[in-house]
Amino acid sequence: MPTVKNSLTVLAFLSFVNADAIYTKKSPVLQVDSKSYDSLIAGSNHTSIVEFYAPWCGHCQNLKPTYEEAAKSLAGLAKVAAVNCDEDSNKLLCSQMGVQGFPTLKIIKPGSKPGRPIVEDYQGPRNVKGIVGAVVDKIPNHVKRLQEKDLDGWLSTSNETTKAILFTEKGTTSAILRAIAIDFLGKINIAQIRNKETAAVEMFGISTFPTLVLLPGGAKDSLVYDGEMKKEPIVTFLSQIVPPNPDPAPESTKASSSRRPKATRPSSSSSSAFSEASASHKSAEASEAAASGSTIVLEDFDASESPMPIVPPSETPITVPDSTPPLRSLVTLADLILSCLDPKIGTCVMALLPSQVDADATPPEPVAQALKSLALIAEKHVKRKAKLFPFYAVPAENEATEKLRDKLGLKPVTELEIIAMNTKRGWWRRYSGENTDVVSMESFIDAIKLGDGKKESLDEGVILQPAEKEADHDEL
């Protein structure tokens, strides 16, 4: 039976959780509300990740340090924002965005039409690497990748327009350069040329890489940037010719609330229902906290109703099944030969797995992350219907792995190794990075696609012919 003491505790708790948002003004996380969402997020040229939270939510409190660290890592590259759905003025916005549990994370990137962004639920790992990697992957690329044959045409088109060229050894476009191109979108055309394009390199007298050259337009002399390859000083350098785009946009070009898709605009009853549900969770948890003196315990949700179901900390969260197909495993020597070691086979990527004491044991974090990252990259290309060489997992139990490691001079069978191989052309390449997150692995894959990086020659002993099928010797 409720007591006066418990009731007072509940009221005090409710007063406390309503008093402040999770993120302070000094936080690196951008605080957004229903009035500023359209201009800061929906109308921005930059990609954003937005957390929809409630101050009384224990999971939201636990996510705070991770989310703030991700905000620091993404500073200048993308926006990391948060909306307090417990504020009455924000409840309609949270309802419109389909928020059904806390915290809900959504990645919002510019669409083909201004003010009509693409909104995706973030359902990756709730850690800094996962969040940063997913957001970086969604940063639009407005950087033109040039080859020698394209350079003259690109330079002569709109000759009076300011242009900038980055001469680099890399074939991929960095997140920093993509973010800079967004800052100057429509004002400076930015391109990237590899050091292999020797005629272009000689034309501009480039001797070190990376080097950024600014072409003011017309007959004006080019300017060479000699500072650090960091966003802020580069933006300052480019701004001497033309200022970057303001963000948020000026008042006259700000988006209205119509930027949110009309199909998702609920009636006022939807906002009321959202408010009642939020209040119900908060009140129930406050009562339980008052009775037990423990942390806030939240009502359970069906996992299908929310990107991040709210569950009691003492219980096991409902897991949303992972639909990403795992890598195909090459268990036998025949599998390995037919998939990667046959002389007629093109490029393939193999994750040589370390031996496990228990075959059914969960692999170590770096191994599990590597397999997940490669599977996600493969799935992304399948969805885009883009051609990509295959990825395989090769368990240590495969009789050929020890010999393969020995021939290539790799680590012993107790360690993870990731290699790319093309027996048809006689080369192989080893992944030497420390991280196995999606961003790191995709950079490795992109480098292979573009022919970047040093390749090692394959010894003849590594390339194997598939065994011929023996004749049937059964007696009649």
Coordinates of C-alpha atoms in Angstrom, one line a residue:
M1 CA 0.0 0.0 0.0
P2 CA 1.5 3.4 -0.9
T3 CA 2.6 5.5 2.0
V4 CA 2.9 9.3 2.3
K5 CA 6.7 8.9 2.4
N6 CA 6.7 6.9 -0.8
S7 CA 4.3 9.3 -2.5
L8 CA 6.5 12.3 -1.6
T9 CA 9.5 10.3 -2.9
V10 CA 7.7 9.7 -6.2
L11 CA 6.8 13.4 -6.5
A12 CA 10.4 14.4 -5.7
F13 CA 11.7 12.0 -8.3
L14 CA 9.3 13.2 -11.0
S15 CA 10.4 16.8 -10.2
F16 CA 14.0 15.8 -10.6
V17 CA 13.7 14.0 -13.9
N18 CA 11.7 16.9 -15.4
A19 CA 14.1 19.5 -14.2
D20 CA 17.0 18.9 -16.7
A21 CA 17.8 17.3 -20.0
I22 CA 20.6 14.8 -20.1
Y23 CA 22.9 17.0 -22.1
T24 CA 24.1 20.3 -20.8
K25 CA 24.9 23.4 -22.8
K26 CA 28.6 22.5 -22.6
S27 CA 28.0 19.1 -24.1
P28 CA 29.4 18.4 -27.6
V29 CA 26.0 17.0 -28.5
L30 CA 23.8 19.5 -30.3
Q31 CA 20.5 20.0 -28.5
V32 CA 17.6 20.2 -30.9
D33 CA 13.9 20.9 -30.3
S34 CA 10.7 21.0 -32.5
K35 CA 11.5 24.7 -33.4
S36 CA 15.1 24.1 -34.5
Y37 CA 14.9 20.6 -36.0
D38 CA 14.0 21.7 -39.5
S39 CA 16.7 24.3 -39.8
L40 CA 19.5 22.5 -38.0
I41 CA 18.8 18.9 -39.1
A42 CA 16.2 18.5 -41.9
G43 CA 17.4 21.5 -43.9
S44 CA 21.1 20.9 -43.4
N45 CA 23.5 19.8 -46.2
H46 CA 25.3 17.7 -43.6
T47 CA 24.5 14.2 -42.3
S48 CA 23.2 14.0 -38.7
I49 CA 22.6 11.4 -36.1
V50 CA 19.8 12.3 -33.7
E51 CA 19.1 10.6 -30.4
F52 CA 15.5 10.8 -29.2
Y53 CA 15.5 10.3 -25.4
A54 CA 13.8 10.9 -22.1
P55 CA 15.7 12.1 -19.0
W56 CA 14.2 9.4 -16.8
C57 CA 15.4 6.6 -19.2
G58 CA 18.3 4.6 -17.6
H59 CA 19.4 3.4 -21.0
C60 CA 19.7 7.0 -22.2
Q61 CA 21.8 7.9 -19.2
N62 CA 24.1 5.0 -19.9
L63 CA 24.4 6.0 -23.6
K64 CA 25.4 9.6 -22.7
P65 CA 29.2 9.2 -22.4
T66 CA 29.4 7.1 -25.5
Y67 CA 27.2 9.5 -27.5
E68 CA 29.3 12.5 -26.4
E69 CA 32.5 10.8 -27.3
A70 CA 31.0 10.0 -30.8
A71 CA 30.1 13.7 -31.0
K72 CA 33.7 14.7 -30.4
S73 CA 35.0 12.3 -33.0
L74 CA 32.5 13.6 -35.6
A75 CA 33.0 17.3 -34.9
G76 CA 33.2 19.1 -38.2
L77 CA 32.2 16.0 -40.2
A78 CA 28.6 15.5 -39.2
K79 CA 26.1 16.6 -36.6
V80 CA 25.4 14.7 -33.4
A81 CA 22.2 15.9 -31.9
A82 CA 19.6 14.9 -29.3
V83 CA 15.9 15.7 -28.8
N84 CA 14.3 15.5 -25.3
C85 CA 11.0 13.8 -26.0
D86 CA 9.9 14.4 -22.4
E87 CA 9.4 18.1 -23.2
D88 CA 5.8 18.8 -24.2
S89 CA 6.8 20.9 -27.1
N90 CA 8.8 18.1 -28.6
K91 CA 6.3 15.3 -28.2
L92 CA 4.7 15.8 -31.6
L93 CA 8.1 15.8 -33.3
C94 CA 9.0 12.6 -31.6
S95 CA 5.7 11.0 -32.6
Q96 CA 6.2 12.2 -36.2
M97 CA 9.6 10.6 -36.2
G98 CA 8.2 7.2 -35.2
V99 CA 9.8 7.1 -31.8
Q100 CA 8.4 4.3 -29.7
G101 CA 11.2 3.6 -27.2
F102 CA 14.2 5.3 -25.7
P103 CA 16.8 5.9 -26.7
T104 CA 16.0 5.8 -30.4
L105 CA 18.8 6.8 -32.8
K106 CA 18.2 7.9 -36.4
I107 CA 20.7 8.9 -39.1
I108 CA 19.4 11.8 -41.2
K109 CA 21.1 12.5 -44.5
P110 CA 20.3 15.0 -47.2
G111 CA 18.0 13.8 -49.9
S112 CA 17.8 14.6 -53.6
K113 CA 15.4 17.5 -52.8
P114 CA 16.4 20.3 -50.3
G115 CA 14.6 19.9 -47.0
R116 CA 13.5 16.3 -47.7
P117 CA 16.1 14.2 -45.9
I118 CA 16.4 10.5 -45.9
V119 CA 15.8 9.1 -42.4
E120 CA 17.2 5.7 -41.3
D121 CA 17.0 3.9 -38.0
Y122 CA 20.5 3.3 -36.5
Q123 CA 20.5 -0.3 -35.3
G124 CA 24.2 -0.9 -35.1
P125 CA 26.3 -1.3 -31.9
R126 CA 25.9 1.3 -29.2
N127 CA 29.6 2.1 -29.0
V128 CA 31.7 5.0 -30.4
K129 CA 33.2 3.0 -33.3
G130 CA 29.8 1.7 -34.4
I131 CA 28.1 5.1 -34.3
V132 CA 31.0 7.0 -35.9
G133 CA 31.5 4.4 -38.6
A134 CA 27.8 4.4 -39.5
V135 CA 27.6 8.2 -39.7
V136 CA 30.8 8.6 -41.7
D137 CA 29.5 6.1 -44.2
K138 CA 26.4 8.3 -44.8
I139 CA 28.3 11.5 -45.4
P140 CA 27.5 12.6 -49.1
N141 CA 30.4 12.7 -51.5
H142 CA 30.4 15.8 -53.7
V143 CA 34.1 15.4 -54.5
K144 CA 34.9 14.7 -58.2
R145 CA 37.5 12.0 -58.7
L146 CA 39.5 12.9 -61.7
Q147 CA 41.8 11.1 -64.1
E148 CA 44.2 12.8 -66.5
K149 CA 41.8 12.4 -69.4
D150 CA 39.1 14.3 -67.5
L151 CA 41.2 17.1 -66.1
D152 CA 41.2 19.5 -69.0
G153 CA 37.4 19.3 -69.4
W154 CA 36.8 19.7 -65.7
L155 CA 39.1 22.8 -65.6
S156 CA 37.6 24.4 -68.7
T157 CA 33.9 23.9 -67.6
S158 CA 32.7 27.1 -65.8
N159 CA 36.2 28.5 -65.9
E160 CA 35.3 31.5 -63.7
T161 CA 34.1 29.2 -60.9
T162 CA 36.5 28.6 -58.0
K163 CA 37.9 25.1 -57.9
A164 CA 40.1 23.1 -55.6
I165 CA 42.1 19.9 -56.3
L166 CA 43.6 17.5 -53.7
F167 CA 46.5 15.6 -55.1
T168 CA 46.8 12.4 -53.0
E169 CA 48.2 8.9 -52.9
K170 CA 44.8 7.5 -51.8
G171 CA 42.1 6.3 -54.0
T172 CA 39.3 6.8 -51.5
T173 CA 37.8 10.1 -50.5
S174 CA 38.3 11.0 -46.8
A175 CA 35.5 12.1 -44.6
I176 CA 37.2 15.4 -44.0
L177 CA 37.3 16.2 -47.7
R178 CA 33.7 15.1 -48.2
A179 CA 32.7 17.4 -45.3
I180 CA 34.6 20.3 -46.8
A181 CA 32.9 19.8 -50.2
I182 CA 29.6 20.0 -48.4
D183 CA 30.6 23.3 -46.7
F184 CA 31.4 24.9 -50.1
L185 CA 28.7 23.1 -52.1
G186 CA 27.7 25.3 -55.0
K187 CA 30.6 27.7 -54.3
I188 CA 33.8 25.7 -54.9
N189 CA 34.0 22.6 -57.1
I190 CA 36.3 20.2 -55.3
A191 CA 38.2 17.3 -57.0
Q192 CA 40.7 14.6 -56.1
I193 CA 43.5 13.3 -58.3
R194 CA 45.8 10.4 -57.5
N195 CA 49.6 10.6 -57.6
K196 CA 49.5 8.0 -60.4
E197 CA 48.2 10.6 -62.8
T198 CA 51.7 11.8 -63.6
A199 CA 50.8 14.3 -66.3
A200 CA 48.4 16.1 -64.0
V201 CA 50.9 16.0 -61.2
E202 CA 53.6 17.5 -63.4
M203 CA 51.2 20.1 -64.8
F204 CA 50.7 21.6 -61.3
G205 CA 54.3 20.9 -60.1
I206 CA 53.3 18.7 -57.2
S207 CA 56.1 17.0 -55.4
T208 CA 54.6 16.0 -52.1
F209 CA 51.3 14.3 -51.2
P210 CA 48.8 15.2 -50.1
T211 CA 48.8 18.7 -51.6
L212 CA 45.7 21.0 -51.9
V213 CA 45.6 23.5 -54.8
L214 CA 43.1 26.3 -54.9
L215 CA 42.1 27.8 -58.3
P216 CA 40.3 31.1 -57.8
G217 CA 38.9 31.1 -61.3
G218 CA 39.6 32.9 -64.5
A219 CA 43.2 34.1 -65.0
K220 CA 44.0 34.4 -61.3
D221 CA 47.0 32.5 -60.0
S222 CA 46.6 29.2 -58.2
L223 CA 47.2 29.0 -54.4
V224 CA 48.9 26.0 -52.7
Y225 CA 47.9 25.1 -49.2
D226 CA 50.8 24.4 -46.9
G227 CA 49.1 23.8 -43.5
E228 CA 47.9 20.7 -41.6
M229 CA 45.4 18.5 -43.4
K230 CA 42.7 19.2 -40.9
K231 CA 39.3 20.6 -41.7
E232 CA 39.3 23.9 -39.8
P233 CA 42.5 25.4 -41.3
I234 CA 41.6 24.1 -44.8
V235 CA 38.2 25.8 -44.6
T236 CA 40.0 29.0 -43.5
F237 CA 42.3 28.7 -46.5
L238 CA 39.4 28.2 -49.0
S239 CA 37.4 31.0 -47.4
Q240 CA 39.9 33.7 -48.5
I241 CA 38.3 33.4 -52.0
V242 CA 34.7 32.5 -51.1
P243 CA 33.0 31.9 -47.7
P244 CA 31.4 28.6 -46.9
N245 CA 27.7 28.0 -46.8
P246 CA 26.1 29.1 -43.6
D247 CA 24.6 26.3 -41.5
P248 CA 21.9 26.6 -40.5
A249 CA 20.7 28.5 -43.6
P250 CA 19.6 32.1 -43.3
E251 CA 16.1 32.8 -42.1
S252 CA 14.7 33.3 -45.6
T253 CA 15.8 29.9 -46.8
K254 CA 14.9 27.9 -43.6
A255 CA 12.7 24.9 -44.0
S256 CA 9.2 24.9 -42.5
S257 CA 7.7 22.0 -40.7
S258 CA 6.4 20.7 -44.0
R259 CA 9.9 19.2 -44.5
R260 CA 8.7 16.3 -42.4
P261 CA 6.9 13.8 -44.7
K262 CA 3.2 14.4 -44.6
A263 CA 2.6 10.7 -44.7
T264 CA 4.0 10.5 -41.2
R265 CA 2.2 13.5 -39.7
P266 CA -0.1 12.2 -37.0
S267 CA -3.2 13.8 -35.6
S268 CA -3.2 15.6 -32.2
S269 CA -4.4 12.3 -30.7
S270 CA -1.1 10.7 -31.7
S271 CA 0.8 13.3 -29.8
S272 CA -1.5 12.8 -26.8
A273 CA -1.0 9.1 -26.9
F274 CA 2.7 9.6 -27.1
S275 CA 2.5 11.8 -24.0
E276 CA 0.4 9.4 -22.1
A277 CA 2.7 6.5 -22.9
S278 CA 5.8 8.5 -21.9
A279 CA 4.2 9.6 -18.6
S280 CA 3.0 6.1 -17.9
H281 CA 6.6 4.7 -18.2
K282 CA 8.0 7.6 -16.1
S283 CA 5.4 7.3 -13.3
A284 CA 5.7 3.5 -13.1
E285 CA 9.5 3.6 -12.9
A286 CA 9.5 6.4 -10.3
S287 CA 7.2 4.4 -8.1
E288 CA 9.3 1.3 -8.3
A289 CA 12.5 3.4 -7.7
A290 CA 10.9 4.9 -4.6
A291 CA 9.9 1.5 -3.3
S292 CA 13.2 -0.2 -3.9
G293 CA 15.7 2.6 -3.7
S294 CA 17.4 1.2 -6.8
T295 CA 17.9 2.5 -10.3
I296 CA 15.0 3.2 -12.6
V297 CA 13.4 0.1 -13.9
L298 CA 11.5 0.6 -17.2
E299 CA 8.5 -1.2 -18.7
D300 CA 9.3 -3.8 -21.3
F301 CA 8.5 -3.3 -24.9
D302 CA 8.1 -5.7 -27.8
A303 CA 11.3 -5.5 -29.8
S304 CA 9.4 -5.2 -33.0
E305 CA 7.9 -1.9 -31.9
S306 CA 11.2 0.0 -31.3
P307 CA 14.7 0.2 -32.6
M308 CA 15.9 0.0 -29.0
P309 CA 13.4 -1.7 -26.8
I310 CA 13.1 -0.3 -23.2
V311 CA 13.7 -3.2 -20.8
P312 CA 14.3 -3.6 -17.1
P313 CA 18.1 -3.6 -16.4
S314 CA 17.7 -6.8 -14.4
E315 CA 16.3 -8.7 -17.4
T316 CA 17.8 -9.8 -20.6
P317 CA 16.9 -7.4 -23.5
I318 CA 14.9 -8.8 -26.3
T319 CA 17.3 -9.3 -29.2
V320 CA 16.3 -8.2 -32.6
P321 CA 17.4 -11.0 -35.0
D322 CA 20.4 -10.0 -37.2
S323 CA 19.3 -10.4 -40.8
T324 CA 22.8 -9.9 -42.2
P325 CA 23.9 -13.2 -43.9
P326 CA 27.1 -14.5 -42.4
L327 CA 30.2 -15.2 -44.6
R328 CA 30.4 -18.5 -46.3
S329 CA 32.8 -20.8 -44.5
L330 CA 35.4 -22.7 -46.4
V331 CA 35.7 -25.8 -44.2
T332 CA 37.5 -28.2 -46.5
L333 CA 40.6 -28.1 -48.7
A334 CA 38.4 -28.6 -51.7
D335 CA 36.2 -25.6 -50.7
L336 CA 39.3 -23.5 -50.4
I337 CA 40.8 -24.5 -53.7
L338 CA 37.6 -24.1 -55.7
S339 CA 36.8 -20.7 -54.1
C340 CA 40.2 -19.0 -53.9
L341 CA 43.3 -21.1 -54.7
D342 CA 42.4 -22.3 -58.2
P343 CA 44.6 -20.6 -60.9
K344 CA 41.5 -19.5 -62.7
I345 CA 40.0 -17.7 -59.7
G346 CA 40.0 -13.9 -59.5
T347 CA 40.1 -11.8 -56.4
C348 CA 38.7 -13.1 -53.1
V349 CA 39.1 -12.0 -49.5
M350 CA 39.6 -14.6 -46.7
A351 CA 39.3 -14.2 -43.0
L352 CA 41.7 -16.9 -41.6
L353 CA 40.1 -17.6 -38.3
P354 CA 42.2 -18.4 -35.2
S355 CA 41.9 -21.8 -33.6
Q356 CA 39.4 -22.1 -30.7
V357 CA 39.7 -24.2 -27.6
D358 CA 36.0 -24.8 -27.9
A359 CA 34.6 -24.9 -31.4
D360 CA 31.2 -23.6 -30.1
A361 CA 32.7 -20.7 -28.2
T362 CA 32.0 -17.2 -29.1
P363 CA 34.9 -15.8 -31.0
P364 CA 37.0 -13.0 -29.5
E365 CA 35.7 -9.4 -30.1
P366 CA 38.2 -8.5 -33.0
V367 CA 37.3 -11.7 -34.8
A368 CA 33.6 -11.3 -34.4
Q369 CA 33.8 -7.7 -35.4
A370 CA 35.8 -8.5 -38.5
L371 CA 33.3 -11.2 -39.6
K372 CA 30.4 -8.8 -39.0
S373 CA 32.1 -5.9 -40.8
L374 CA 32.8 -8.0 -43.9
A375 CA 29.3 -9.4 -43.9
L376 CA 27.8 -5.9 -43.7
I377 CA 30.0 -4.7 -46.6
A378 CA 29.0 -7.7 -48.7
E379 CA 25.3 -7.2 -47.9
K380 CA 25.5 -3.5 -48.8
H381 CA 26.9 -4.4 -52.3
V382 CA 24.3 -7.0 -52.8
K383 CA 21.5 -4.5 -52.0
R384 CA 23.0 -2.0 -54.4
K385 CA 23.4 -4.7 -57.0
A386 CA 27.0 -3.8 -57.3
K387 CA 29.7 -6.3 -58.3
L388 CA 32.2 -7.2 -55.7
F389 CA 34.6 -10.1 -55.2
P390 CA 33.6 -12.7 -52.6
F391 CA 34.5 -12.8 -48.9
Y392 CA 35.0 -16.1 -47.0
A393 CA 35.7 -17.2 -43.5
V394 CA 38.3 -20.0 -43.3
P395 CA 38.3 -21.9 -40.0
A396 CA 41.6 -23.1 -38.5
E397 CA 40.2 -26.7 -38.8
N398 CA 40.7 -26.4 -42.6
E399 CA 43.8 -28.6 -43.2
A400 CA 45.2 -26.0 -45.7
T401 CA 45.3 -23.0 -43.4
E402 CA 48.5 -23.8 -41.6
K403 CA 50.3 -24.4 -44.8
L404 CA 48.8 -21.3 -46.4
R405 CA 49.9 -19.2 -43.4
D406 CA 53.4 -20.7 -43.5
K407 CA 53.8 -20.0 -47.3
L408 CA 52.7 -16.4 -47.0
G409 CA 54.6 -15.7 -43.8
L410 CA 51.5 -14.9 -41.8
K411 CA 50.9 -15.1 -38.0
P412 CA 50.4 -18.5 -36.4
V413 CA 47.0 -20.2 -36.4
T414 CA 46.2 -18.7 -33.0
E415 CA 45.8 -15.3 -34.6
L416 CA 43.3 -13.7 -37.0
E417 CA 44.6 -12.9 -40.5
I418 CA 42.6 -11.2 -43.3
I419 CA 44.1 -11.4 -46.8
A420 CA 43.0 -10.7 -50.3
M421 CA 44.2 -13.0 -53.1
N422 CA 44.1 -13.2 -56.9
T423 CA 45.6 -16.5 -58.1
K424 CA 44.7 -15.6 -61.7
R425 CA 47.0 -12.6 -61.6
G426 CA 49.4 -14.1 -59.0
W427 CA 49.2 -11.6 -56.2
W428 CA 48.0 -11.3 -52.6
R429 CA 47.7 -8.6 -50.0
R430 CA 47.5 -8.7 -46.2
Y431 CA 45.3 -6.5 -44.0
S432 CA 47.7 -4.9 -41.5
G433 CA 45.3 -2.5 -39.7
E434 CA 44.5 -2.8 -36.0
N435 CA 40.8 -2.1 -36.2
T436 CA 38.3 -4.4 -37.8
D437 CA 35.3 -2.1 -37.7
V438 CA 33.3 -1.5 -40.9
V439 CA 35.0 1.8 -41.8
S440 CA 38.5 0.2 -41.5
M441 CA 37.6 -2.9 -43.4
E442 CA 35.8 -1.0 -46.1
S443 CA 38.9 1.2 -46.7
F444 CA 40.8 -2.0 -47.2
I445 CA 38.2 -3.4 -49.6
D446 CA 38.1 -0.1 -51.5
A447 CA 41.9 0.0 -51.8
I448 CA 41.8 -3.5 -53.4
K449 CA 39.1 -2.4 -55.8
L450 CA 41.1 0.7 -56.8
G451 CA 44.4 -1.1 -57.1
D452 CA 45.9 0.9 -54.2
G453 CA 48.6 -0.4 -51.9
K454 CA 51.5 -2.9 -52.3
K455 CA 50.7 -6.4 -53.6
E456 CA 52.9 -9.4 -52.9
S457 CA 53.6 -12.1 -55.5
L458 CA 52.2 -15.5 -55.0
D459 CA 54.5 -18.5 -54.9
E460 CA 53.6 -21.4 -57.2
G461 CA 53.0 -23.7 -54.2
V462 CA 50.1 -21.6 -53.0
I463 CA 48.1 -21.9 -56.3
L464 CA 46.5 -25.4 -56.4
Q465 CA 44.5 -27.2 -59.0
P466 CA 41.2 -28.8 -58.0
A467 CA 41.6 -32.6 -57.7
E468 CA 40.2 -34.6 -60.6
K469 CA 37.3 -36.9 -59.8
E470 CA 38.5 -40.5 -59.6
A471 CA 36.8 -43.0 -61.9
D472 CA 34.3 -45.3 -60.4
H473 CA 35.9 -48.8 -59.7
D474 CA 32.8 -50.6 -58.4
E475 CA 32.4 -54.1 -59.6
L476 CA 29.5 -55.0 -61.8

